[in-house]
Coordinates of C-alpha atoms in Angstrom, one line a residue:
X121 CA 13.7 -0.4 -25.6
X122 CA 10.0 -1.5 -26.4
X123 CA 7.9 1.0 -27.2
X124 CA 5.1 2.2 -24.8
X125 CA 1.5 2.2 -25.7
X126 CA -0.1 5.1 -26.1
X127 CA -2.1 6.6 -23.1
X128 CA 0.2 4.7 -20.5
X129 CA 2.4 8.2 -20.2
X130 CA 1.0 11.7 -19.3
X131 CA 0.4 13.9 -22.3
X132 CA 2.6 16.7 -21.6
X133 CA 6.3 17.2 -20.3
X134 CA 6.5 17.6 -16.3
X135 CA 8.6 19.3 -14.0
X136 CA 9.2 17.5 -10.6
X137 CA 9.6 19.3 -8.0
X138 CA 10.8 17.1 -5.5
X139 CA 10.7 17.9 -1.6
X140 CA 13.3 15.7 0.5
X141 CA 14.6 15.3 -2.7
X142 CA 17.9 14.2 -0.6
X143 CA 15.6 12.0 1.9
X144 CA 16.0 8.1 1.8
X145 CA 12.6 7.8 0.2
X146 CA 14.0 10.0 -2.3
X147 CA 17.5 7.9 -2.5
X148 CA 15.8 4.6 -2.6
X149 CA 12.8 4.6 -4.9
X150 CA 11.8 7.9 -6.0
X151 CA 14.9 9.1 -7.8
X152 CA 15.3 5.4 -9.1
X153 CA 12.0 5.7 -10.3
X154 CA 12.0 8.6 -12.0
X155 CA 15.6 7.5 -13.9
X156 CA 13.3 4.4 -15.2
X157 CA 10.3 6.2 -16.2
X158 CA 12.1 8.7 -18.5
X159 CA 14.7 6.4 -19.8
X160 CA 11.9 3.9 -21.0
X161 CA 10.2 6.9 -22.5
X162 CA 7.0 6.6 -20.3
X163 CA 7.4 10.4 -19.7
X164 CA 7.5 12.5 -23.1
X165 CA 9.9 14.8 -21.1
X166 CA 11.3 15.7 -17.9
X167 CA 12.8 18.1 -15.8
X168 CA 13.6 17.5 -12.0
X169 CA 14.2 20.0 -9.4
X170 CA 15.5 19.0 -6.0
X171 CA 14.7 20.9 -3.0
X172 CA 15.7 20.2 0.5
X173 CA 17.6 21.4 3.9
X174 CA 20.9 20.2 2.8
X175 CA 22.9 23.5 1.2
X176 CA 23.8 22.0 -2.4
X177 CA 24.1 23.1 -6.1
X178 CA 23.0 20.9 -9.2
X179 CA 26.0 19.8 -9.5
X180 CA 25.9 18.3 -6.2
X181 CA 22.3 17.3 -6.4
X182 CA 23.0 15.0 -9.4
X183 CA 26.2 13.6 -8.1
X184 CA 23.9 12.6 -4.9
X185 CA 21.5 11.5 -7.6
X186 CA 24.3 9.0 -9.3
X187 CA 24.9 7.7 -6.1
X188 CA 21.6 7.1 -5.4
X189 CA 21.1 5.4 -8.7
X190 CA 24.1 3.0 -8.3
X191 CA 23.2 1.9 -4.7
X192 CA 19.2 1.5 -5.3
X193 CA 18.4 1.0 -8.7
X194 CA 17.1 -2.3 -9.9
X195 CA 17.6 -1.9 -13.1
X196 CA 21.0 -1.1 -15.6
X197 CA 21.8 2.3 -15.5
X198 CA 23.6 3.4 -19.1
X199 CA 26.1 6.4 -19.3
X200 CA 23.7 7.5 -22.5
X201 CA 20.4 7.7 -20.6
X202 CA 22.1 9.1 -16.9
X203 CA 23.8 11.6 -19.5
X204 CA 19.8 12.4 -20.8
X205 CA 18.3 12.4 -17.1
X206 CA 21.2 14.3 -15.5
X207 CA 20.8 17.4 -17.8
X208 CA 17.4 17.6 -16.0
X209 CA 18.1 18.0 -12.5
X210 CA 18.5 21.2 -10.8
X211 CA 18.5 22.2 -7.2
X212 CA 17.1 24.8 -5.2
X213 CA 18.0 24.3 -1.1
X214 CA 15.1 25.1 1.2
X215 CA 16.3 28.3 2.6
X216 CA 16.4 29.7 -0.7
X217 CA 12.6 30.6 -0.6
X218 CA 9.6 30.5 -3.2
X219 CA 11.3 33.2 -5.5
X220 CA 14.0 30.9 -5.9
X221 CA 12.1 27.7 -6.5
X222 CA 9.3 30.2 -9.1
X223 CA 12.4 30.7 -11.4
X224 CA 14.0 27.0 -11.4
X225 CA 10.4 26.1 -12.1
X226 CA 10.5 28.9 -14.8
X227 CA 13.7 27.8 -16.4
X228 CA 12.9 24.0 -16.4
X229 CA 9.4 24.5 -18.1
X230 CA 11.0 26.7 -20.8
X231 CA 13.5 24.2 -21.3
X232 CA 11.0 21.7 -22.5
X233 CA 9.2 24.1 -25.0
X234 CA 5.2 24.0 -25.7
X235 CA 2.9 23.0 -22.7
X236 CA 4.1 21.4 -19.5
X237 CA 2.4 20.0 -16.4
X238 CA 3.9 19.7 -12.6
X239 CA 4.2 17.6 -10.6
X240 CA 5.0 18.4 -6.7
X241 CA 6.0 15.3 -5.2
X242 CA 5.9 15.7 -0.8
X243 CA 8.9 13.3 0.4
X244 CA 8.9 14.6 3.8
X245 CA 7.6 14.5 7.1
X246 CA 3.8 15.5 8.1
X247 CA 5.1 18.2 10.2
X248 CA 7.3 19.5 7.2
X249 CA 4.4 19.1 4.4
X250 CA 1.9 22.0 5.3
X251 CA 5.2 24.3 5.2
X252 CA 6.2 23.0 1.6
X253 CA 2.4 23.6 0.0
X254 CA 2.9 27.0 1.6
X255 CA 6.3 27.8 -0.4
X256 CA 4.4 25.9 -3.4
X257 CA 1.3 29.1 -3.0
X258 CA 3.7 31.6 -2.2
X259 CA 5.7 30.7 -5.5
X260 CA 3.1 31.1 -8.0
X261 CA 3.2 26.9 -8.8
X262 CA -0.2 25.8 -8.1
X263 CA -1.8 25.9 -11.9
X264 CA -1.4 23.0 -14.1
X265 CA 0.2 21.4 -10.7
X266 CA -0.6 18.0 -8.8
X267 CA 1.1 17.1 -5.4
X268 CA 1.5 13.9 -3.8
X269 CA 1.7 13.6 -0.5
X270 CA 3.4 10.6 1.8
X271 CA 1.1 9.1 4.6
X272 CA 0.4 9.6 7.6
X273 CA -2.6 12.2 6.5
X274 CA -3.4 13.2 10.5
X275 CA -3.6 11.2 13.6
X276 CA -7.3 11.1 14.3
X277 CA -10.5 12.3 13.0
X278 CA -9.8 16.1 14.0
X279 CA -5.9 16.5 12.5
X280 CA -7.2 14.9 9.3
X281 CA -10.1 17.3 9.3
X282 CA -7.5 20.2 9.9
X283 CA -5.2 18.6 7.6
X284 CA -7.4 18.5 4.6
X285 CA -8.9 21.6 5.5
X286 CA -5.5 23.5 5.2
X287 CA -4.5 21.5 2.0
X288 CA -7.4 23.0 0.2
X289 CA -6.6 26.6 1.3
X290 CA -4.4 26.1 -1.6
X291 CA -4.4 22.8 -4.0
X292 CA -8.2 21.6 -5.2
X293 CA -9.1 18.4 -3.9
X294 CA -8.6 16.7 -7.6
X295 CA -5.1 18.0 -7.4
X296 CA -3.9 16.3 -4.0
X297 CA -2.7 12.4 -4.7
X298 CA -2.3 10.7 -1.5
X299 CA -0.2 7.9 -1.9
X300 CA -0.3 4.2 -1.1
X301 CA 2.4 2.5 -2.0
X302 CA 0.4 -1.1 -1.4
X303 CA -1.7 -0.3 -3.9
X304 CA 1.0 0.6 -6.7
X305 CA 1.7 -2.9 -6.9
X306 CA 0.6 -5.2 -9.8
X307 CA -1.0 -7.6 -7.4
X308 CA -3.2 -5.5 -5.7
X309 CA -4.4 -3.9 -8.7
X310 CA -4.8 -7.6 -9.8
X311 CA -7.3 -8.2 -7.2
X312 CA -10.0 -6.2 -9.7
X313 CA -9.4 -8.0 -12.7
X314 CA -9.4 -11.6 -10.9
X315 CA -12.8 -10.4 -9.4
X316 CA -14.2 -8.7 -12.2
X317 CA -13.2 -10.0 -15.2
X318 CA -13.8 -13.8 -14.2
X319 CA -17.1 -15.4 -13.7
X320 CA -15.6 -17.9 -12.1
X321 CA -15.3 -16.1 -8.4
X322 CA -17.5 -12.7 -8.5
X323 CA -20.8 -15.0 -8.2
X324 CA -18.9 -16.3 -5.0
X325 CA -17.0 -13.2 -3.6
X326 CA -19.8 -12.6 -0.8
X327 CA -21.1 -13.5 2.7
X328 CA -22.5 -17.3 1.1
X329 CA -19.7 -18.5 0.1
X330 CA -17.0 -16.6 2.8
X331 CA -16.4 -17.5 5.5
X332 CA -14.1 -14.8 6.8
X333 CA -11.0 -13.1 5.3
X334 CA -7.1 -12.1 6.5
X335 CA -5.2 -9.7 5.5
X336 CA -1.8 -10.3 7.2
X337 CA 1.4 -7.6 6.7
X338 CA 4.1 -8.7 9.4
X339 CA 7.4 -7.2 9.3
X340 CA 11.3 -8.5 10.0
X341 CA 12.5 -4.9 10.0
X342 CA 12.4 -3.1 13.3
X343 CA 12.5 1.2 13.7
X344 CA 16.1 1.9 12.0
X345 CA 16.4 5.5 12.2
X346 CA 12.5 6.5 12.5
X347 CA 12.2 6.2 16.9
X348 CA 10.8 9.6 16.8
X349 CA 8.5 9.1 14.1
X350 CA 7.1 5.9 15.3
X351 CA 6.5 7.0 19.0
X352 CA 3.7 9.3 17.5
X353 CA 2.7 6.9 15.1
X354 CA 2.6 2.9 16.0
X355 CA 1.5 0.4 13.9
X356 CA -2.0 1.7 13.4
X357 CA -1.8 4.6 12.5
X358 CA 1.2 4.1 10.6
X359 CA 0.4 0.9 8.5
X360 CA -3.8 -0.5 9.3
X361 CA -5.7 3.2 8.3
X362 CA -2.8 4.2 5.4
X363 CA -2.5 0.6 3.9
X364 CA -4.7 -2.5 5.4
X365 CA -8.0 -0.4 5.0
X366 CA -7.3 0.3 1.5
X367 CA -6.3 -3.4 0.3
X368 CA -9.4 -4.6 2.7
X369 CA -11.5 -1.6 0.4
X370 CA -10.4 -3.3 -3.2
X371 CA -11.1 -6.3 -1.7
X372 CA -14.1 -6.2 -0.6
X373 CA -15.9 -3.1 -3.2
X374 CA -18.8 -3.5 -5.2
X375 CA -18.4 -3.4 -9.0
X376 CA -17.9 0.3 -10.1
X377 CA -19.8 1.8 -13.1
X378 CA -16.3 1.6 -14.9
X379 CA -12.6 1.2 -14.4
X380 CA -11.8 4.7 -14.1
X381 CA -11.0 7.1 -10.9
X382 CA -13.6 8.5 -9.8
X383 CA -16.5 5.2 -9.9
X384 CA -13.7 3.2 -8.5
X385 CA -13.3 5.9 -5.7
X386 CA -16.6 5.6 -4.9
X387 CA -17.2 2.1 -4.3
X388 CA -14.1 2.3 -2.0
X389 CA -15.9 5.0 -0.1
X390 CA -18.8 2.8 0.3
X391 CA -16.7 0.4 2.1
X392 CA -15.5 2.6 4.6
X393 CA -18.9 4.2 4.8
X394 CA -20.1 0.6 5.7
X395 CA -17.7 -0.6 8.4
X396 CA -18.7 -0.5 11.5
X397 CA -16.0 1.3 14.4
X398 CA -13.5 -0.8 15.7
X399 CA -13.9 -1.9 19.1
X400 CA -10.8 -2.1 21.6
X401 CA -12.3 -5.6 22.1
X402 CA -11.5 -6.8 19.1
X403 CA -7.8 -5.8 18.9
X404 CA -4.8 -6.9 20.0
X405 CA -1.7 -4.7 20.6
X406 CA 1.8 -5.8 21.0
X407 CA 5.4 -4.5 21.4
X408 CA 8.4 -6.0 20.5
X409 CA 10.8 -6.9 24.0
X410 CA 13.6 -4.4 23.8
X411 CA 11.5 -1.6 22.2
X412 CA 11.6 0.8 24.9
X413 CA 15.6 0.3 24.7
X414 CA 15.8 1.5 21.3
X415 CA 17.4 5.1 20.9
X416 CA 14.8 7.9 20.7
X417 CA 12.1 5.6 22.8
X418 CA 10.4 6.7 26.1
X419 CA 11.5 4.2 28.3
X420 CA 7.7 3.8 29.5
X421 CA 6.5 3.8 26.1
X422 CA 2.8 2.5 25.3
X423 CA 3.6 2.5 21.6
X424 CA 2.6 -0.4 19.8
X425 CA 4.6 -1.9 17.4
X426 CA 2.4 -4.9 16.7
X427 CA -1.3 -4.8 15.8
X428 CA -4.2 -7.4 14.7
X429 CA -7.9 -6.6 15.0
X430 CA -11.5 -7.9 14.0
X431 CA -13.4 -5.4 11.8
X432 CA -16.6 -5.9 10.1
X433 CA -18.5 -4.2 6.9
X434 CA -22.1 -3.6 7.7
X435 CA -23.4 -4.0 4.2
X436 CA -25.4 -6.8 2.0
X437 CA -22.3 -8.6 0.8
X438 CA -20.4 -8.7 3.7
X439 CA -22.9 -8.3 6.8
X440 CA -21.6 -10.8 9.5
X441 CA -18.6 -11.7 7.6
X442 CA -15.1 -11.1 10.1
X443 CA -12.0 -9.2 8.4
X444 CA -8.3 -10.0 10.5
X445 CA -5.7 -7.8 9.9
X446 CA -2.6 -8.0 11.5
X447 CA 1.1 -6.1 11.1
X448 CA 3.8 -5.4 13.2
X449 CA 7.6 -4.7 13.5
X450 CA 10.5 -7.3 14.5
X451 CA 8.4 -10.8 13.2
X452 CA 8.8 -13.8 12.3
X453 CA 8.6 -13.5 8.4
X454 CA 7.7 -10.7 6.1
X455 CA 5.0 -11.3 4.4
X456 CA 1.9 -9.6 2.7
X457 CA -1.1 -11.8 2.0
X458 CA -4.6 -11.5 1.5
X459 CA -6.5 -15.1 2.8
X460 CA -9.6 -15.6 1.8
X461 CA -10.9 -18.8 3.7
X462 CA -14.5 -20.2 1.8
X463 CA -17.2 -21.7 3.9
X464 CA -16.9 -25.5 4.1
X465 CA -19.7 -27.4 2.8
X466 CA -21.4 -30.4 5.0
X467 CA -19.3 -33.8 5.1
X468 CA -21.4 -36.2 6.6
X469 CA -21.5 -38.3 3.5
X470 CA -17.1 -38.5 3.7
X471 CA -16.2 -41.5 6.3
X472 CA -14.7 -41.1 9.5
X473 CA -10.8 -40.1 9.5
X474 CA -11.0 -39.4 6.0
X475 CA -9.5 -36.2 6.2
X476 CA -11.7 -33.8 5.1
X477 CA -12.1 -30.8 6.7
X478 CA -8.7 -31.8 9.0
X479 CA -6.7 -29.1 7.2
X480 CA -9.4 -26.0 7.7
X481 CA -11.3 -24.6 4.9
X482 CA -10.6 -23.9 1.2
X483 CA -8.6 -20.7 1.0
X484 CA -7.5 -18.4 -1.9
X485 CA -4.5 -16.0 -1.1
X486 CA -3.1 -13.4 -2.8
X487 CA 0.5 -12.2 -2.3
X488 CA 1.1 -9.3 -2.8
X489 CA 4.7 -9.2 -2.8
X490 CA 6.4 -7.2 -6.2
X491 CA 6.2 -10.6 -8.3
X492 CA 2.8 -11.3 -7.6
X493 CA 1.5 -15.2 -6.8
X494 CA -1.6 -16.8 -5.7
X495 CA -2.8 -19.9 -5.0
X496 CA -6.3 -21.6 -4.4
X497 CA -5.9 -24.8 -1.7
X498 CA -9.0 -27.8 -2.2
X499 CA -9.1 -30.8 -1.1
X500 CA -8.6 -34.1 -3.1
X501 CA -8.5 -37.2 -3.0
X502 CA -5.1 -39.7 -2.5
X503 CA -4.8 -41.7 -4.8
X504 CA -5.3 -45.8 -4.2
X505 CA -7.9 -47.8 -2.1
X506 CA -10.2 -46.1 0.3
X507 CA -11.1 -42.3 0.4
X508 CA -8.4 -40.5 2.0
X509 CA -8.0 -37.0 0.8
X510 CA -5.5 -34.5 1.1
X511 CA -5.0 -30.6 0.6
X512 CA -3.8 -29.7 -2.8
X513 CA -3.3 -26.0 -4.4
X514 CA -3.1 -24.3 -7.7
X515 CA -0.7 -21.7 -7.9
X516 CA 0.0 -19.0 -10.2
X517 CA 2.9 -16.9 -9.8
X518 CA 3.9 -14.0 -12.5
X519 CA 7.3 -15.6 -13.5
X520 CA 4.8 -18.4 -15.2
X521 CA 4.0 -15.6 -18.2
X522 CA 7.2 -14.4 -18.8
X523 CA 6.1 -10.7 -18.4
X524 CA 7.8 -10.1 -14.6
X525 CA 10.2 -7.8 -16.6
X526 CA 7.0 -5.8 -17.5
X527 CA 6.1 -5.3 -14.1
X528 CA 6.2 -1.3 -13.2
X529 CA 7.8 -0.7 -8.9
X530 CA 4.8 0.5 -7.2
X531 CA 6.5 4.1 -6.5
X532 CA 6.9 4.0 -10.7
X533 CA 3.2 3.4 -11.2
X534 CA 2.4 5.6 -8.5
X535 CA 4.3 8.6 -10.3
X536 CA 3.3 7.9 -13.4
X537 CA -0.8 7.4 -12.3
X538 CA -0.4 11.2 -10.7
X539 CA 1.3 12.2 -13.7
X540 CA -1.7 11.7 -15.8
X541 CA -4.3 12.2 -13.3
X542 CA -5.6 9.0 -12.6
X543 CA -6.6 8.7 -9.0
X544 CA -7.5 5.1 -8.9
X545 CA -4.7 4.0 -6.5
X546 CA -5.1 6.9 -4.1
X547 CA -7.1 7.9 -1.3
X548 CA -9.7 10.8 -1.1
X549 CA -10.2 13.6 1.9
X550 CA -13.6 11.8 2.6
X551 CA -12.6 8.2 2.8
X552 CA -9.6 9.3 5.2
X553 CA -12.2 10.9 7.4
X554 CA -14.2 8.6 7.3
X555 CA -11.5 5.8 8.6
X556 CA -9.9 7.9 11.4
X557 CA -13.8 8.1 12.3
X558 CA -14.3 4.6 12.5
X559 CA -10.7 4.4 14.6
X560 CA -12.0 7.2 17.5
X561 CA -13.2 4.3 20.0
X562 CA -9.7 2.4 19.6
X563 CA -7.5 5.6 20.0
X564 CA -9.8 7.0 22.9
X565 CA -9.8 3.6 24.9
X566 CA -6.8 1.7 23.4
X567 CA -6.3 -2.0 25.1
X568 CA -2.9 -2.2 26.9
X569 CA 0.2 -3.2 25.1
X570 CA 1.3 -6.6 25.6
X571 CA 5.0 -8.0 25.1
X572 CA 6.4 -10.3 22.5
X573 CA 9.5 -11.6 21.3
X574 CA 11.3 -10.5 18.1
X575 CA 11.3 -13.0 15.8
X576 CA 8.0 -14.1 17.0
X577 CA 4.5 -13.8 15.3
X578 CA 3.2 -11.6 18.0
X579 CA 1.4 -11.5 21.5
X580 CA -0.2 -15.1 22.2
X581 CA -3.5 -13.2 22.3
X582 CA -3.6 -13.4 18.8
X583 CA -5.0 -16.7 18.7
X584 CA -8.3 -15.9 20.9
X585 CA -8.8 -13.1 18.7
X586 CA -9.1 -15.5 15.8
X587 CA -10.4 -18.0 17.3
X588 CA -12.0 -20.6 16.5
X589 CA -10.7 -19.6 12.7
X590 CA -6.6 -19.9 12.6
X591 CA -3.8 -17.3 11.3
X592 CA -2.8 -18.6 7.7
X593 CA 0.8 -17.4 8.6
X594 CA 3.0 -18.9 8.7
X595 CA 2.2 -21.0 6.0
X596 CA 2.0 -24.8 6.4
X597 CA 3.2 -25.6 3.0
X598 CA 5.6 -23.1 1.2
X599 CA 4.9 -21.2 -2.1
X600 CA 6.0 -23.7 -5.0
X601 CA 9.0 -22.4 -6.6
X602 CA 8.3 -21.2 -10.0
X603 CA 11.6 -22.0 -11.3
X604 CA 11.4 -25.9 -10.6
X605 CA 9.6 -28.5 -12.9
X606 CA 7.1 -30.5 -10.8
X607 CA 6.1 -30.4 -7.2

C-alpha cells in the first residue's frame, strides 16, 4: 500500500457513529468507503458504531457490513484488512436510547487510547435527522464531534430557516458538514485549479469572452424505491438547490484569498448573494409519461421530475451572462457536464460556406463523471485547396496520467474532508438560505408540468428556453476513447 502524505488524514482516531447505518446509502458507499479509508491508512484509527431501526447485535451489524462490502465495493477486499476493520464495528439499535449509544461511544474511544475525535455521520431521512441530533445532545456526544448531514436541508426559505435554527440548538455552525456529493468528485474540485492555476483561461473566464454556460445533469434512473420521498421533493429541490447551484458557485466564484475553507466559502456566498431570483418564466418543468402510475404516486401528481431553467448572476463578471441547468429522471443518457460556450469572434473576412461558425461556438466542457475528462472544441482548417474548416477538440481525460487509481469516491473524500475539518466541499447555513430565497418566486407560482417520454431529453419546451443558443447534450461527436491510439 503507498504511503499517504501527511496532512491528507485527520490527526486523531475517530469514532463513526453512523445513523442508517443499515440504509442503502450506508450499503452502497458509506460502509465501502470507510473499509477504503482505513485499510489505506488515511484514518490513523477507527472505530464504527452502527445505529439504526433494525434490532441487531455487532455481530450482525458486521455480517450486514461483509455483505455490503462484497456487493458494493470497488475495490479488493482482503480477509487481513476486513479482519482489522471488522474489530471496529459495534451496534447500538435505535430504540436502545442515548445511554446506550454514550457508552458504545465510551467503549470505542477507550479502545483507541490517547485523544479521539467524532464523527456523526446523518444517513437518514430529513424527517428522521432533527430526532438523531437530539439522541446525539441527550447522550453527552457533541464535544470534539462533527456531523454531516444528507441533503435536502428544508423545502423553502422558512424550513431551512427552522432547520438551521434547530441544528444550532445543539451543534455549532463549524461543526455541521452539509454534504454534496457533486462536489467530492475530483473533477469538480478540478474546476479551481484549471481556473486558477492557469493563465491561460482565468484572463477569459468572464462576461467578454462568455457567451453563456450549461450545466446539464440528466438521469436514466427513474424513482426505485424513493415515490414517497420524491413526491415532496421533485427535481428542484432534490437535485438544482443541493447540487447545480453549488457546481454553478465553483464555476462561476471569484478568486478566494487562499485555498482553504472558509475564503473559498465566501466567494461561493458571493455568488449566491449575486443571483438574481429565478423567475417561473424562465423554467421548464416536465414529468416523465407513466409517473403518476408509479407505486406511492398521487395519481394527479404535479411533481416534476424533469427541470431546466435560465438563471443569471448580477455581478461584474457575469452581469448579462445566461446560466442553463437542466436534470431530470427517466432520460435519454446520464450525463453530468459543465458547457462553457465562448463568444464567437466576427467572420466576415472567412468566405461564404466555409464553415465557420456552422457548428456553434467554441465550447469547453467539463465532465464530471468519477474519471474526470474535458475537452476544448475550435475550429480548424481542412486540410487541401480552399478554406474549408471543420470543428476539432482537445481532450484530456484522467486515464491519460496514469493516476485514475489515485482518484479518492466522492463519499471517501467527503468523509475524510469532515474528518479533518475542512469545509471546502460543503455548504454553509447562509448560502442555503440564501438559495431557497432566490427559489421563493418559482415555488410560490411554479409553471405547470408538461409531459415527456422516458428515454427522451425532456419537454420540447426546452429548446425555446434556450433558444437561440442549443443544448450541448446529446453530444454530436462522442468523448474520444482514452484507451485507443489515434482518432
Amino acid at each position: 500500500m503507498a504511503k499517504i502524505p501527511p496532512g491528507v488524514g485527520p490527526r486523531f482516531p475517530q469514532v463513526v457513529v453512523l445513523f442508517g447505518a443499515t440504509g442503502d446509502l450506508a450499503r452502497r458507499k458509506l460502509l465501502p468507503g470507510l473499509y477504503h479509508l482505513s485499510a489505506a491508512g488515511f484514518i490513523p484509527g477507527c472505530r464504527i458504531i452502527g445505529v439504526s431501526l433494525d434490532d441487531l447485535d455487532a455481530d450482525g451489524f458486521r455480517a450486514a457490513a461483509r455483505g455490503a462490502l462484497g456487493e458494493f465495493s470497488s475495490r479488493p477486499v482482503t480477509e487481513a484488512d476486513w479482519a482489522h476493520f471488522a474489530q471496529g464495528l459495534d451496534y447500538v439499535p435505535l430504540a436502545a436510547g442515548p445511554a446506550a449509544l454514550k457508552t458504545a461511544v465510551d467503549a470505542a474511544e477507550r479502545s483507541l487510547g490517547g485523544e479521539t475525535r467524532r464523527l456523526h455521520y446523518l444517513s437518514v431521512p430529513p424527517s428522521a435527522a432533527l430526532s438523531a441530533v437530539q439522541m446525539l445532545g441527550e447522550a453527552g456526544l457533541v464535544e470534539r464531534s462533527r456531523i454531516v448531514m444528507e441533503k435536502p436541508f428544508g423545502t423553502d426559505l422558512a424550513s431551512a430557516v427552522t432547520l438551521n435554527a434547530r441544528l444550532h440548538q445543539t451543534f455549532a455552525e463549524e461543526q455541521i458538514f452539509r454534504i454534496d456529493h457533486f462536489l467530492g468528485k475530483e473533477p469538480a474540485q478540478n474546476i479551481l485549479a484549471f481556473r486558477f492555476a492557469n493563465g491561460l483561461f482565468e484572463p477569459i473566464w468572464n462576461r467578454n469572452f462568455i457567451d453563456h454556460v450549461q450545466i446539464d445533469v440528466p438521469e436514466t434512473l427513474g424513482l426505485g424505491t424513493r415515490a414517497g420521498f420524491y413526491e415532496q421533493t421533485g427535481a428542484y429541490r432534490d437535485m438544482v438547490v443541493t447540487h447545480l447551484f453549488q457546481i454553478l458557485a465553483f464555476m462561476a466564484m471569484e478568486p478566494p484569498t487562499a485555498l482553504e475553507p472558509a475564503p473559498i466559502s465566501e466567494e461561493k456566498n458571493k455568488v449566491f448573494r449575486s443571483m438574481l431570483p429565478i423567475q417561473p418564466a424562465d423554467v421548464v418543468r416536465g414529468q416523465y409519461a407513466g409517473y403518476r402510475g408509479e407505486p406511492g404516486v398521487d395519481p394527479e401528481s404535479e411533481t416534476e421530475t424533469f427541470i431546466a431553467l435560465k438563471c443569471y448572476i448580477d455581478n461584474w463578471r457575469w452581469a448579462g451572462v445566461p446560466f442553463f441547468l437542466r436534470t431530470g429522471k427517466r432520460m435519454a443518457e446520464g450525463q453530468r457536464i459543465i458547457s462553457i460556450a465562448f463568444r464567437e469572434p466576427p467572420k466576415s473576412m472567412f468566405p461564404p460556406g466555409s464553415g465557420v461558425g456552422a457548428q456553434g461556438p467554441d465550447h469547453l466542457t467539463f465532465d464530471l463523471a468519477d474519471a474526470s475528462k474535458m475537452s476544448l472544441s475550435f475550429y480548424g482548417k481542412r486540410p487541401g485547396p480552399g478554406m474549408r474548416l471543420d470543428k476539432l477538440s482537445l481532450q484530456f481525460a484522467m486515464h491519460d496520467t496514469g493516476l485514475i487509481g489515485e482518484v479518492l469516491e466522492a463519499y471517501e473524500r467527503l468523509i475524510l474532508d469532515a474528518m479533518r475539518g475542512d469545509r471546502t466541499l460543503f455548504t454553509t447555513a447562509e448560502g442555503i438560505e440564501r438559495l431557497w430565497q432566490v427559489s421563493t418566486q418559482l415555488l410560490e407560482s411554479p409553471p405547470p408540468v408538461r409531459l415527456y417520454p422516458p428515454g427522451s431529453w425532456g419537454p420540447k419546451s426546452i429548446h425555446q428556453l434556450i433558444a437561440p443558443h442549443a443544448w450541448r447534450l446529446p453530444f454530436e461527436r462522442a468523448w474520444r476513447d482514452p484507451n485507443k491510439t489515434g482518432g
